[in-house]
CSV table of N, CA, C and O in Angstrom, one decimal:
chain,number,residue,atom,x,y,z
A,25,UNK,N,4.2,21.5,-12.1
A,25,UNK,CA,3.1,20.5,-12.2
A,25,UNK,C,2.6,20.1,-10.8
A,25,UNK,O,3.5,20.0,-9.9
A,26,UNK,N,1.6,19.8,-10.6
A,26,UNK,CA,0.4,19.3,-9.3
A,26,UNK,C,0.8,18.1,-8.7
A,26,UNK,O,0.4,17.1,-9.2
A,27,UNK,N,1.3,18.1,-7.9
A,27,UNK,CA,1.5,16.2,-7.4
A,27,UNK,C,0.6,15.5,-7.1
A,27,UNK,O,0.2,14.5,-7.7
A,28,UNK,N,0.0,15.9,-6.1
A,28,UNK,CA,-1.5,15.5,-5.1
A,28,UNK,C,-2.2,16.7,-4.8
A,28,UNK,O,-1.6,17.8,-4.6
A,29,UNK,N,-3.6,16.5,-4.6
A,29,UNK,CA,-4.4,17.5,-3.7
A,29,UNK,C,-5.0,16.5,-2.3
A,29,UNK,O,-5.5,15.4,-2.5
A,30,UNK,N,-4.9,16.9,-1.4
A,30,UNK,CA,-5.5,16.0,-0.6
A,30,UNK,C,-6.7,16.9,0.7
A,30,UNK,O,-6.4,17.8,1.5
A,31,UNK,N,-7.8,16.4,0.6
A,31,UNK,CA,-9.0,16.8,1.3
A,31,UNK,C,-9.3,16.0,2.0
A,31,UNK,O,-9.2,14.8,1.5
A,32,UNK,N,-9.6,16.1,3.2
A,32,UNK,CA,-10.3,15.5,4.4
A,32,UNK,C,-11.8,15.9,4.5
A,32,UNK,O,-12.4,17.0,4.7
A,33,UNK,N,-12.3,14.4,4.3
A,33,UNK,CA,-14.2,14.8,4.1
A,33,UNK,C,-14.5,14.9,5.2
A,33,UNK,O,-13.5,15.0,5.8
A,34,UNK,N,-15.4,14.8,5.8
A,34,UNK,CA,-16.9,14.3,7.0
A,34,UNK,C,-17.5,12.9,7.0
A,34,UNK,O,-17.6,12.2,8.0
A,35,UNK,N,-17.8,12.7,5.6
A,35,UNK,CA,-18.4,11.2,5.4
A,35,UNK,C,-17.3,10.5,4.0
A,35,UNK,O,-17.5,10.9,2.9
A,36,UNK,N,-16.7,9.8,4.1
A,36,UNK,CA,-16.0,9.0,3.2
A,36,UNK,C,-16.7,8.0,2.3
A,36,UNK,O,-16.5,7.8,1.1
A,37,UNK,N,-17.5,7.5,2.9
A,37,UNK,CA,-18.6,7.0,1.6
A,37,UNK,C,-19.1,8.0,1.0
A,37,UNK,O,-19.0,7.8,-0.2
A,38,UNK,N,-19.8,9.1,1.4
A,38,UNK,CA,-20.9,9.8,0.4
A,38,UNK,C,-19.5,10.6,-0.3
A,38,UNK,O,-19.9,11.5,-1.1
A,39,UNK,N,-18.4,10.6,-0.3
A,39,UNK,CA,-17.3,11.8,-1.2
A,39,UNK,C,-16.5,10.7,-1.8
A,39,UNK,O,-15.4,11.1,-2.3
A,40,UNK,N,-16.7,9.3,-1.9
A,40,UNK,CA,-16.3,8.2,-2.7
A,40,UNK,C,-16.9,8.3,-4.1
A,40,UNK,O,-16.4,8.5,-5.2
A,41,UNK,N,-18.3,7.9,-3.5
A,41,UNK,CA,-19.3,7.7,-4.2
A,41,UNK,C,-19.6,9.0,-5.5
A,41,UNK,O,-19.9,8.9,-6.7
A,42,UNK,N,-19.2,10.5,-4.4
A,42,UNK,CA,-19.4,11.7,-5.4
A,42,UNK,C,-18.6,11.6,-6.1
A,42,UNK,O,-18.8,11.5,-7.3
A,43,UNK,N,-17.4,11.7,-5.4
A,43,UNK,CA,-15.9,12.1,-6.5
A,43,UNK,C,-15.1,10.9,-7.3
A,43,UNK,O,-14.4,11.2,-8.3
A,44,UNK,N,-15.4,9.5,-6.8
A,44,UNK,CA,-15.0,8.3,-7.3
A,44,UNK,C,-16.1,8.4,-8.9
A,44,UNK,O,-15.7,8.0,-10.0
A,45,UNK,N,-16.9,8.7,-8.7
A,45,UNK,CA,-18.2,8.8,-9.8
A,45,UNK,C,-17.4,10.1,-11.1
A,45,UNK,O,-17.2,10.0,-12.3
A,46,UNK,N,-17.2,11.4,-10.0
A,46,UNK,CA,-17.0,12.2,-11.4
A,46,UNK,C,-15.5,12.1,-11.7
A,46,UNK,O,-15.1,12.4,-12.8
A,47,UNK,N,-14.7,11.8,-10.7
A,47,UNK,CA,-13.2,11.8,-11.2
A,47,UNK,C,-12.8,10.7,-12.6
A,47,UNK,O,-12.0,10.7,-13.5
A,48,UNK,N,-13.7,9.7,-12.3
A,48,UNK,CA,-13.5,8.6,-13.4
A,48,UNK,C,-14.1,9.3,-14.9
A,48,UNK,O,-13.6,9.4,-16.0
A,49,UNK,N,-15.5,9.8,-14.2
A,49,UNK,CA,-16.2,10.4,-15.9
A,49,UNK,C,-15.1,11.3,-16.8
A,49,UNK,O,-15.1,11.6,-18.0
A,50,UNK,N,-13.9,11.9,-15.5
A,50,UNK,CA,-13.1,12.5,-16.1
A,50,UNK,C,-11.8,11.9,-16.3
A,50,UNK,O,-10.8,12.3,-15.7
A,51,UNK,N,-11.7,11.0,-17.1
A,51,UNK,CA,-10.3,10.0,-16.9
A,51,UNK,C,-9.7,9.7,-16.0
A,51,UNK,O,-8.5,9.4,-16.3
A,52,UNK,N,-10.0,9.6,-14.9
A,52,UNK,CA,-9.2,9.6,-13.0
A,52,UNK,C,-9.1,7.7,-13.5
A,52,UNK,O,-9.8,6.9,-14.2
A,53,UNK,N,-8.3,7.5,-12.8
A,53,UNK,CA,-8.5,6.1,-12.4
A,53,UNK,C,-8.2,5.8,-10.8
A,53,UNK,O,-7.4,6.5,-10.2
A,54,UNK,N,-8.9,4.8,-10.1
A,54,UNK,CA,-8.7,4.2,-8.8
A,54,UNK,C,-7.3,4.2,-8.4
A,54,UNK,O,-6.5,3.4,-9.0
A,55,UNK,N,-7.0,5.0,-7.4
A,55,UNK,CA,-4.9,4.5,-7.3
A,55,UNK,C,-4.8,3.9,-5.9
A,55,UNK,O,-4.2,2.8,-5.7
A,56,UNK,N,-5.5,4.6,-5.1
A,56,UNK,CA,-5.3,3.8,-3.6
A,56,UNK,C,-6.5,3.6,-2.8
A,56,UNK,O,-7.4,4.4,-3.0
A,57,UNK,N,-6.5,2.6,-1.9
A,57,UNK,CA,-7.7,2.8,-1.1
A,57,UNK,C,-7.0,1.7,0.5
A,57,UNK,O,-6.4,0.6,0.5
A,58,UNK,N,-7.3,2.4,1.3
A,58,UNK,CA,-7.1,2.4,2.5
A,58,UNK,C,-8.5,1.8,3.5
A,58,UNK,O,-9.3,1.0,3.1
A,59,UNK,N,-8.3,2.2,4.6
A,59,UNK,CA,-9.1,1.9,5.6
A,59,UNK,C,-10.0,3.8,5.3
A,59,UNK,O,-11.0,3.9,4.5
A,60,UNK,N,-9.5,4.5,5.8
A,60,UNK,CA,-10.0,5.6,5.7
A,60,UNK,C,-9.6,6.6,5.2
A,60,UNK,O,-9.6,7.7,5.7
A,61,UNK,N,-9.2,6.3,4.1
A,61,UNK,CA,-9.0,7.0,2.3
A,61,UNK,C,-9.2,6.1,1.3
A,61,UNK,O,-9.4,4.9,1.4
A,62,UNK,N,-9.0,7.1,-0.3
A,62,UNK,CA,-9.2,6.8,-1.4
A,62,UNK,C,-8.2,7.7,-2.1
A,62,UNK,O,-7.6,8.7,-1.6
A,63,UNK,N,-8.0,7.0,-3.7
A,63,UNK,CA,-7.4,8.4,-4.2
A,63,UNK,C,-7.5,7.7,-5.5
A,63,UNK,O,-7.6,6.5,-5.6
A,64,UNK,N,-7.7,9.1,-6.7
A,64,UNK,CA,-7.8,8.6,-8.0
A,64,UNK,C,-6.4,9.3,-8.7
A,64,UNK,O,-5.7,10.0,-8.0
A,65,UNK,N,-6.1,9.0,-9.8
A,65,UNK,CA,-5.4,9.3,-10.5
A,65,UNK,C,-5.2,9.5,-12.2
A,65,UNK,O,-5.4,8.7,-13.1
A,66,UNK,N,-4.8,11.1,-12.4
A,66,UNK,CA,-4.8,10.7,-14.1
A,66,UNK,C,-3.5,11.6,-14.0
A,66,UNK,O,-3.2,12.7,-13.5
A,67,UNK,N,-2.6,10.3,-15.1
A,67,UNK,CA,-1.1,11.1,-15.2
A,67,UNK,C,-0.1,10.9,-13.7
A,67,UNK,O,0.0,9.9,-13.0
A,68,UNK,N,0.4,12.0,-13.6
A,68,UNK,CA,1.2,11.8,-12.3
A,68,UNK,C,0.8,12.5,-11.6
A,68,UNK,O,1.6,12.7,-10.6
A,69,UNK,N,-0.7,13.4,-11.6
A,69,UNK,CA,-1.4,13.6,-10.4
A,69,UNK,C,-2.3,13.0,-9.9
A,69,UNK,O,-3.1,12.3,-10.6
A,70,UNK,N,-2.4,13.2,-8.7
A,70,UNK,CA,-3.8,12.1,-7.9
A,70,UNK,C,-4.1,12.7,-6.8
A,70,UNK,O,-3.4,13.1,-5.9
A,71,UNK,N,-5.5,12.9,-6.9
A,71,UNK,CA,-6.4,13.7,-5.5
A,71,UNK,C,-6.9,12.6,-4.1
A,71,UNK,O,-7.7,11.7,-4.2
A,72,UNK,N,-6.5,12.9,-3.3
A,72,UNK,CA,-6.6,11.8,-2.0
A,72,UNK,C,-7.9,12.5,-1.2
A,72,UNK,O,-8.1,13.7,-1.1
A,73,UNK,N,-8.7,11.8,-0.8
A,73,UNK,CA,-9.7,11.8,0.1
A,73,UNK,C,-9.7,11.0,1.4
A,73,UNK,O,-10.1,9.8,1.3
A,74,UNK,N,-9.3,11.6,2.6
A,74,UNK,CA,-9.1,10.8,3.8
A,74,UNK,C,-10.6,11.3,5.3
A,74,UNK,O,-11.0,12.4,5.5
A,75,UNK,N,-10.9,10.3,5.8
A,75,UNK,CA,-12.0,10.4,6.5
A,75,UNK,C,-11.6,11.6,7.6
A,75,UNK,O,-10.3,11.6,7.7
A,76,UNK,N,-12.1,12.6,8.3
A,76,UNK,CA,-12.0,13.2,9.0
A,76,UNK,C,-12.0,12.8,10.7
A,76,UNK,O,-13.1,12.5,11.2
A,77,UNK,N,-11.2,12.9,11.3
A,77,UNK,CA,-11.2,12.6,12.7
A,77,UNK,C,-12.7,13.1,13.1
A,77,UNK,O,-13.2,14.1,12.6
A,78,UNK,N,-13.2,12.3,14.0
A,78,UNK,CA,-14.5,12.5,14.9
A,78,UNK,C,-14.2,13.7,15.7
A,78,UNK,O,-15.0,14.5,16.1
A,79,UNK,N,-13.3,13.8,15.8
A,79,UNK,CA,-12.4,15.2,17.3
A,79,UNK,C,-13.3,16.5,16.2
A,79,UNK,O,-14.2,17.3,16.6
A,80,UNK,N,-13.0,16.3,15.1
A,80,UNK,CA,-13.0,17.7,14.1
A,80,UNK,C,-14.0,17.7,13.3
A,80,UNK,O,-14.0,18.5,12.3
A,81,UNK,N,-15.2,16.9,13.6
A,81,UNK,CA,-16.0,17.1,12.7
A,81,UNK,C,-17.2,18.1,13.5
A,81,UNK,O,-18.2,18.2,12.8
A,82,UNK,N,-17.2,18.7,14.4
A,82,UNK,CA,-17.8,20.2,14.7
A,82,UNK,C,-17.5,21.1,13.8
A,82,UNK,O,-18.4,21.6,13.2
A,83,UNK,N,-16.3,21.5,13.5
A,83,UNK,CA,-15.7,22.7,12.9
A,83,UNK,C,-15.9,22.4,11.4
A,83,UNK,O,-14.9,22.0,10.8
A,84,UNK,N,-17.2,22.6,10.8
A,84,UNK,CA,-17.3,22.4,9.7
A,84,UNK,C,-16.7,23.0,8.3
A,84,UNK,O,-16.4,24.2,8.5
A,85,UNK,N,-16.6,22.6,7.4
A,85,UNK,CA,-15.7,23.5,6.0
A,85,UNK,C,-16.8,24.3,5.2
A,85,UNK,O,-17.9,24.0,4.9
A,86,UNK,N,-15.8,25.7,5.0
A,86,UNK,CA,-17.0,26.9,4.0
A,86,UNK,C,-15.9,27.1,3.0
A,86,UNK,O,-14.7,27.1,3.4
A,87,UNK,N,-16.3,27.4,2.1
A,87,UNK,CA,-15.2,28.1,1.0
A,87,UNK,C,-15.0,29.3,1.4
A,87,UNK,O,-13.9,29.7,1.5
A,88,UNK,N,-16.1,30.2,1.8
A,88,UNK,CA,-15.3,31.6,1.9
A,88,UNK,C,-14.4,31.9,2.8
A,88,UNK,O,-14.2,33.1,2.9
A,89,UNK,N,-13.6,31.0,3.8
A,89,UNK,CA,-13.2,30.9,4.8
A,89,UNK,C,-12.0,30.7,4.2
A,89,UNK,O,-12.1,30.5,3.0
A,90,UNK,N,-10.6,30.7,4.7
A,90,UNK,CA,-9.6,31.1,4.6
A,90,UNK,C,-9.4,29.4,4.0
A,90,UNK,O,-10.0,28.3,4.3
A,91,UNK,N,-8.4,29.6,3.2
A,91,UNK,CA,-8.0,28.2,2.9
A,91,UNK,C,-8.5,27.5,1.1
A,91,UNK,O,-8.3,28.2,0.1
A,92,UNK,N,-9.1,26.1,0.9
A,92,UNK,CA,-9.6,26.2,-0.8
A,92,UNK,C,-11.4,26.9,-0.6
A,92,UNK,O,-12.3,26.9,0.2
A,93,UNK,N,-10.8,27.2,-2.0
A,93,UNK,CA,-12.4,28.1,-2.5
A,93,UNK,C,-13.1,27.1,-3.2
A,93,UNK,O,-14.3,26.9,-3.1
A,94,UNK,N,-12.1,26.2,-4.3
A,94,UNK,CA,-13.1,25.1,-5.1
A,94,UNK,C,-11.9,24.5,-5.9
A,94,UNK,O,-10.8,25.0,-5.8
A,95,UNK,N,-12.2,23.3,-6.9
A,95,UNK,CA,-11.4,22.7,-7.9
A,95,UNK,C,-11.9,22.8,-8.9
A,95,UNK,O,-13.0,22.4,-9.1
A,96,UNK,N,-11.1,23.6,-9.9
A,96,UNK,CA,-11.6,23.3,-11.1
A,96,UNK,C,-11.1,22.1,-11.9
A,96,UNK,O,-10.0,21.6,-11.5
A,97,UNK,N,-11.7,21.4,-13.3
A,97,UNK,CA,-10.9,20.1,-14.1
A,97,UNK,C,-11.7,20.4,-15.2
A,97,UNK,O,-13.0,20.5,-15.2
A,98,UNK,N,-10.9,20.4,-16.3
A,98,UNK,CA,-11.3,20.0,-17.6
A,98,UNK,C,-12.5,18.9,-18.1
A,98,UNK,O,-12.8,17.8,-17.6
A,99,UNK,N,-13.0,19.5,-18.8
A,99,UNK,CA,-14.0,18.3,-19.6
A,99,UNK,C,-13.3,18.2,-20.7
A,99,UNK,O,-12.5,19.1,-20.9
A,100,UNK,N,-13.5,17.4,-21.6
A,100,UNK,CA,-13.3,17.4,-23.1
A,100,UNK,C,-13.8,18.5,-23.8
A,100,UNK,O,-13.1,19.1,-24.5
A,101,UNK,N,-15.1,18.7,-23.7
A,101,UNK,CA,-15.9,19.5,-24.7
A,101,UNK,C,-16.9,20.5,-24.1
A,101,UNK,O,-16.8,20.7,-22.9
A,102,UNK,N,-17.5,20.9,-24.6
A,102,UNK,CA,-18.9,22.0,-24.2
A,102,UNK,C,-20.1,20.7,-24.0
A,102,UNK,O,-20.9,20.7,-23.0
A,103,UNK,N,-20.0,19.7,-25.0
A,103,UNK,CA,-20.8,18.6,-24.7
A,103,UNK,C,-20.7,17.6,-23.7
A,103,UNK,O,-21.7,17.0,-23.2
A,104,UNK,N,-19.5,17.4,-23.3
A,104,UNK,CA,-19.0,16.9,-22.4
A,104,UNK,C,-19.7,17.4,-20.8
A,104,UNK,O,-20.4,16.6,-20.1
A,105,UNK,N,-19.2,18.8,-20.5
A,105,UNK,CA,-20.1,19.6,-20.2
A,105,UNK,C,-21.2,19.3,-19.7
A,105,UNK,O,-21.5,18.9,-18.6
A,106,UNK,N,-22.0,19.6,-20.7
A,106,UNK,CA,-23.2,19.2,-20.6
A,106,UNK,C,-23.7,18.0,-19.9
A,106,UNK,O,-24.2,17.9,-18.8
A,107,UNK,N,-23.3,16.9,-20.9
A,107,UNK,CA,-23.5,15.6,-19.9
A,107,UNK,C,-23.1,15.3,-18.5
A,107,UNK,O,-23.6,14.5,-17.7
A,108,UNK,N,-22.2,16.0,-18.5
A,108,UNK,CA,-21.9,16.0,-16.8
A,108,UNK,C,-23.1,16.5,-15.9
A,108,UNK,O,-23.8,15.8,-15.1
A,109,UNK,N,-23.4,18.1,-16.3
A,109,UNK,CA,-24.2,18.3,-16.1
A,109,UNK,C,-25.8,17.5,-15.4
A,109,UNK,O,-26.3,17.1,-14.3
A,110,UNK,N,-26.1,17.5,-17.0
A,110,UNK,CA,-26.8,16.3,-16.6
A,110,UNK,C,-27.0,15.2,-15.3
A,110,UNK,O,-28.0,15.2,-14.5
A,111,UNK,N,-26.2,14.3,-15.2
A,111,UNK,CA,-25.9,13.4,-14.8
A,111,UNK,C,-25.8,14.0,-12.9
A,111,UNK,O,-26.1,13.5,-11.8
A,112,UNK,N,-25.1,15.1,-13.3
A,112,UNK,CA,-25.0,15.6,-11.8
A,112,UNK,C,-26.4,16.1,-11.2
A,112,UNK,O,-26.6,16.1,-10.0
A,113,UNK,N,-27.6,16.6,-12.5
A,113,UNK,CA,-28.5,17.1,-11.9
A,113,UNK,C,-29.5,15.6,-11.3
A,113,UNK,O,-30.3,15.7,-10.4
A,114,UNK,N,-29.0,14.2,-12.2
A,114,UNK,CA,-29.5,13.4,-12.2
A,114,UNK,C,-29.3,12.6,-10.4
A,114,UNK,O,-30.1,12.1,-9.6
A,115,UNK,N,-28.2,12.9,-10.5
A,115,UNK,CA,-27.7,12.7,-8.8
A,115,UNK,C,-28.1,13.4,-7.4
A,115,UNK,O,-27.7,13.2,-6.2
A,116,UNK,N,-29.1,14.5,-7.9
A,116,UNK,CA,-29.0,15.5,-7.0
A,116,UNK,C,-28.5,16.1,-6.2
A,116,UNK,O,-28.9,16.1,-5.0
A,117,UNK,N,-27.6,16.6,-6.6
A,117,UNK,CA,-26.2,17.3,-6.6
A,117,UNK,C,-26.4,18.8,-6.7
A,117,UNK,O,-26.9,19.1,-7.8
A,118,UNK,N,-26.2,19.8,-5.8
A,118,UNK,CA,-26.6,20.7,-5.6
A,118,UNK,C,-25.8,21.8,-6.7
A,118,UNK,O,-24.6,22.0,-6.6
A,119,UNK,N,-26.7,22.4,-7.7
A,119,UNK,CA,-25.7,23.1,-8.7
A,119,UNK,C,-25.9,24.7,-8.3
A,119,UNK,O,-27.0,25.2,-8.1
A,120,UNK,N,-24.6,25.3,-8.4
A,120,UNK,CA,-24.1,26.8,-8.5
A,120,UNK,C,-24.5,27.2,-9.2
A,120,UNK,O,-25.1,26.5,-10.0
A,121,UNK,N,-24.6,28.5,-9.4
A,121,UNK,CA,-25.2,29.7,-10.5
A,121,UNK,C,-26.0,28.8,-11.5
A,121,UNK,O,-25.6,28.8,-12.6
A,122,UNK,N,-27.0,28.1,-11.0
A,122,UNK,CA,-27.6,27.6,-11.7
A,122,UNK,C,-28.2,28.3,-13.2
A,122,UNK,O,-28.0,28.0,-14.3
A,123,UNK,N,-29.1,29.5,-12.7
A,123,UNK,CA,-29.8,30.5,-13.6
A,123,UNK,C,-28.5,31.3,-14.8
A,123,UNK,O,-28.7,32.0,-15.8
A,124,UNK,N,-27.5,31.0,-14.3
A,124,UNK,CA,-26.5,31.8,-15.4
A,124,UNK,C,-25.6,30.5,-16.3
A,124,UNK,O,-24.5,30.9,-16.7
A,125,UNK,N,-26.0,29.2,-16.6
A,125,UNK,CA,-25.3,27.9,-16.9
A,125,UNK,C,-25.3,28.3,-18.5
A,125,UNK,O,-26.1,29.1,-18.8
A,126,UNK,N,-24.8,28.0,-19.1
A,126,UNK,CA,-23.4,27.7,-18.8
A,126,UNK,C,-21.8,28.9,-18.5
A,126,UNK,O,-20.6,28.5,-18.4
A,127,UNK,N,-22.4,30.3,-18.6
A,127,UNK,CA,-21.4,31.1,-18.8
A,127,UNK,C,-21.4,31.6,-17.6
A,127,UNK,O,-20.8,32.7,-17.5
A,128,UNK,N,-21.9,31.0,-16.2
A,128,UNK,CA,-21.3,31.4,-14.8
A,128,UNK,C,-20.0,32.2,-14.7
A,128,UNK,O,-19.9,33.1,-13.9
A,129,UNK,N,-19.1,32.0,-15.5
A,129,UNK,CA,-18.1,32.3,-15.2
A,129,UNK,C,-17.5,33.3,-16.2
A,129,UNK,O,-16.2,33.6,-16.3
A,130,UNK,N,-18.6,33.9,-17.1
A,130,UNK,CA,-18.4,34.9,-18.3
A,130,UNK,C,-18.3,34.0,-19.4
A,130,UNK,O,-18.2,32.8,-19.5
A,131,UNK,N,-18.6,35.2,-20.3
A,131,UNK,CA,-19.0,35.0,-21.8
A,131,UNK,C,-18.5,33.6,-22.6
A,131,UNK,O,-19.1,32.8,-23.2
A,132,UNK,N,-16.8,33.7,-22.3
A,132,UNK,CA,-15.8,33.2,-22.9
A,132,UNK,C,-15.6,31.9,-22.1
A,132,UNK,O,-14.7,31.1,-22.4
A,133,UNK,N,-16.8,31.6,-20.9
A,133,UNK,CA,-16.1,30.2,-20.3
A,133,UNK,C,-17.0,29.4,-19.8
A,133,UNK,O,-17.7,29.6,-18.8
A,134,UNK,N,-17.0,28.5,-20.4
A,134,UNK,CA,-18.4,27.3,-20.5
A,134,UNK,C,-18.0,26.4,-19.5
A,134,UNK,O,-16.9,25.7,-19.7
A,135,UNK,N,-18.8,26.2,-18.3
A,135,UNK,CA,-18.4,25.7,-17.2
A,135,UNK,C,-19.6,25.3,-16.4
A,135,UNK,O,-20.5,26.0,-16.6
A,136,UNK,N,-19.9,24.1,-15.5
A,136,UNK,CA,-20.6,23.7,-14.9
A,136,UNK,C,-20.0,24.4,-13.0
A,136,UNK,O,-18.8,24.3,-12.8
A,137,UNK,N,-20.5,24.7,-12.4
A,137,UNK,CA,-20.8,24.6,-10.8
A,137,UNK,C,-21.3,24.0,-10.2
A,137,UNK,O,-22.5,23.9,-10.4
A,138,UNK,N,-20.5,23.2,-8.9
A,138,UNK,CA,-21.4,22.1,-8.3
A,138,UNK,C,-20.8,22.2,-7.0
A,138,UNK,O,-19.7,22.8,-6.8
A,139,UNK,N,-21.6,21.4,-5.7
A,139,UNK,CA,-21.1,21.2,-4.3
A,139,UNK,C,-20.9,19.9,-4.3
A,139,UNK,O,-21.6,19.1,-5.0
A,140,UNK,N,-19.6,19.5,-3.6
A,140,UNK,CA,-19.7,18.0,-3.1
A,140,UNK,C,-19.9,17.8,-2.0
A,140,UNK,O,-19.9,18.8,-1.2
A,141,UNK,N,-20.1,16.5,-1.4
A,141,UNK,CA,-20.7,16.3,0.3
A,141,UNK,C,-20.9,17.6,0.8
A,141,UNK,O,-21.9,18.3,0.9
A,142,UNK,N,-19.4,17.9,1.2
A,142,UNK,CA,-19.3,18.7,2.3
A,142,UNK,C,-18.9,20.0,1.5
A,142,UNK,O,-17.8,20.4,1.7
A,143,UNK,N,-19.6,20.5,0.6
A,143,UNK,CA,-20.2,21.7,0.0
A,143,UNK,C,-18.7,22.4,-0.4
A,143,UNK,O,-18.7,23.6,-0.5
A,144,UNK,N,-17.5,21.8,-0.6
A,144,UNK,CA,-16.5,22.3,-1.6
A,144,UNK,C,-17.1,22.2,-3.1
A,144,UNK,O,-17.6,21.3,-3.7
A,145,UNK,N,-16.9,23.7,-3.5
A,145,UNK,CA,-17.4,24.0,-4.9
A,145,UNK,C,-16.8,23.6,-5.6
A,145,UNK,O,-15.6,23.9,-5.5
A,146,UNK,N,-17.4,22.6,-6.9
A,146,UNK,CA,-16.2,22.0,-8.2
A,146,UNK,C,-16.8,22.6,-9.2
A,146,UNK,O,-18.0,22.8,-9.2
A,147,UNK,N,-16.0,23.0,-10.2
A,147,UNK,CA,-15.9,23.8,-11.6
A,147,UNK,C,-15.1,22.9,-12.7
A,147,UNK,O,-13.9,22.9,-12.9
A,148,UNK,N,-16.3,22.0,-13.8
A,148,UNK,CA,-15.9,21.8,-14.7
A,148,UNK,C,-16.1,22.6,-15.7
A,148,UNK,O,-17.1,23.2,-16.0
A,149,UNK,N,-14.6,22.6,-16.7
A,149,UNK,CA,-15.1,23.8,-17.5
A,149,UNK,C,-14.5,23.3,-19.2
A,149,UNK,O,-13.6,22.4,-19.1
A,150,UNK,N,-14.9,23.6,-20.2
A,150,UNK,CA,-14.5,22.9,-21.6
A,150,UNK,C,-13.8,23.7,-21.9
A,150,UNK,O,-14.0,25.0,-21.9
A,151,UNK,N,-12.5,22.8,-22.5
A,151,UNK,CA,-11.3,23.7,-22.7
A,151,UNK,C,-11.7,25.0,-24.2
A,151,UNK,O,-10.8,25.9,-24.6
């Protein structure tokens, strides 16, 4: 089982605001909050977001670069899904394989694609 994931953003308000927004839509609850972090929690895992040192914010983050490619998390439903969707397109939130939604990821897997801030790809998908 997952203990923590922990990411270092660029901007800690705009990846609060992103992830504090969809982690909750996904049963997350608020667990810690710092000077320069946050972290939500559902169960006995919890994803931490800590501000990035000013030293390191030249060297910016890509997925295809060595290291994470993206997070995926459950929705409830295909409907579920959807409404995320939605709401994300409502946020203007940059969505992935947009033209192939909802089977981006083949036939059998109903999933949304999206960037947060600093363009880590998130994959909600209905169980």
């Amino acid at each position: 089982m997952l203990h923590h994931v922990e990411l270092y953003v660029s901007n800690l308000r705009k990846s609060t605001d992103f992830w504090g927004w969809l982690l909750e839509e996904l049963g997350y609850e608020p667990y810690q909050s710092w000077e320069d972090g946050r972290s939500w929690k559902l169960g006995p895992t919890y994803l931490v977001f800590v501000q990035t040192e000013a030293r390191f914010l030249d060297i910016p983050y890509h997925r295809s670069r060595v290291g994470l490619n993206h997070l995926a998390f459950y929705a409830s439903s295909q409907q579920h899904v959807d409404q995320l969707t939605s709401q994300i397109k409502e946020r203007g939130v940059q969505l992935l394989y947009h033209d192939q939604y909802p089977y981006a990821g083949g036939s059998e897997h109903y999933a949304v694609f999206f960037e947060d801030p600093d363009r880590i790809k998130v994959e909600i998908v209905a169980p």
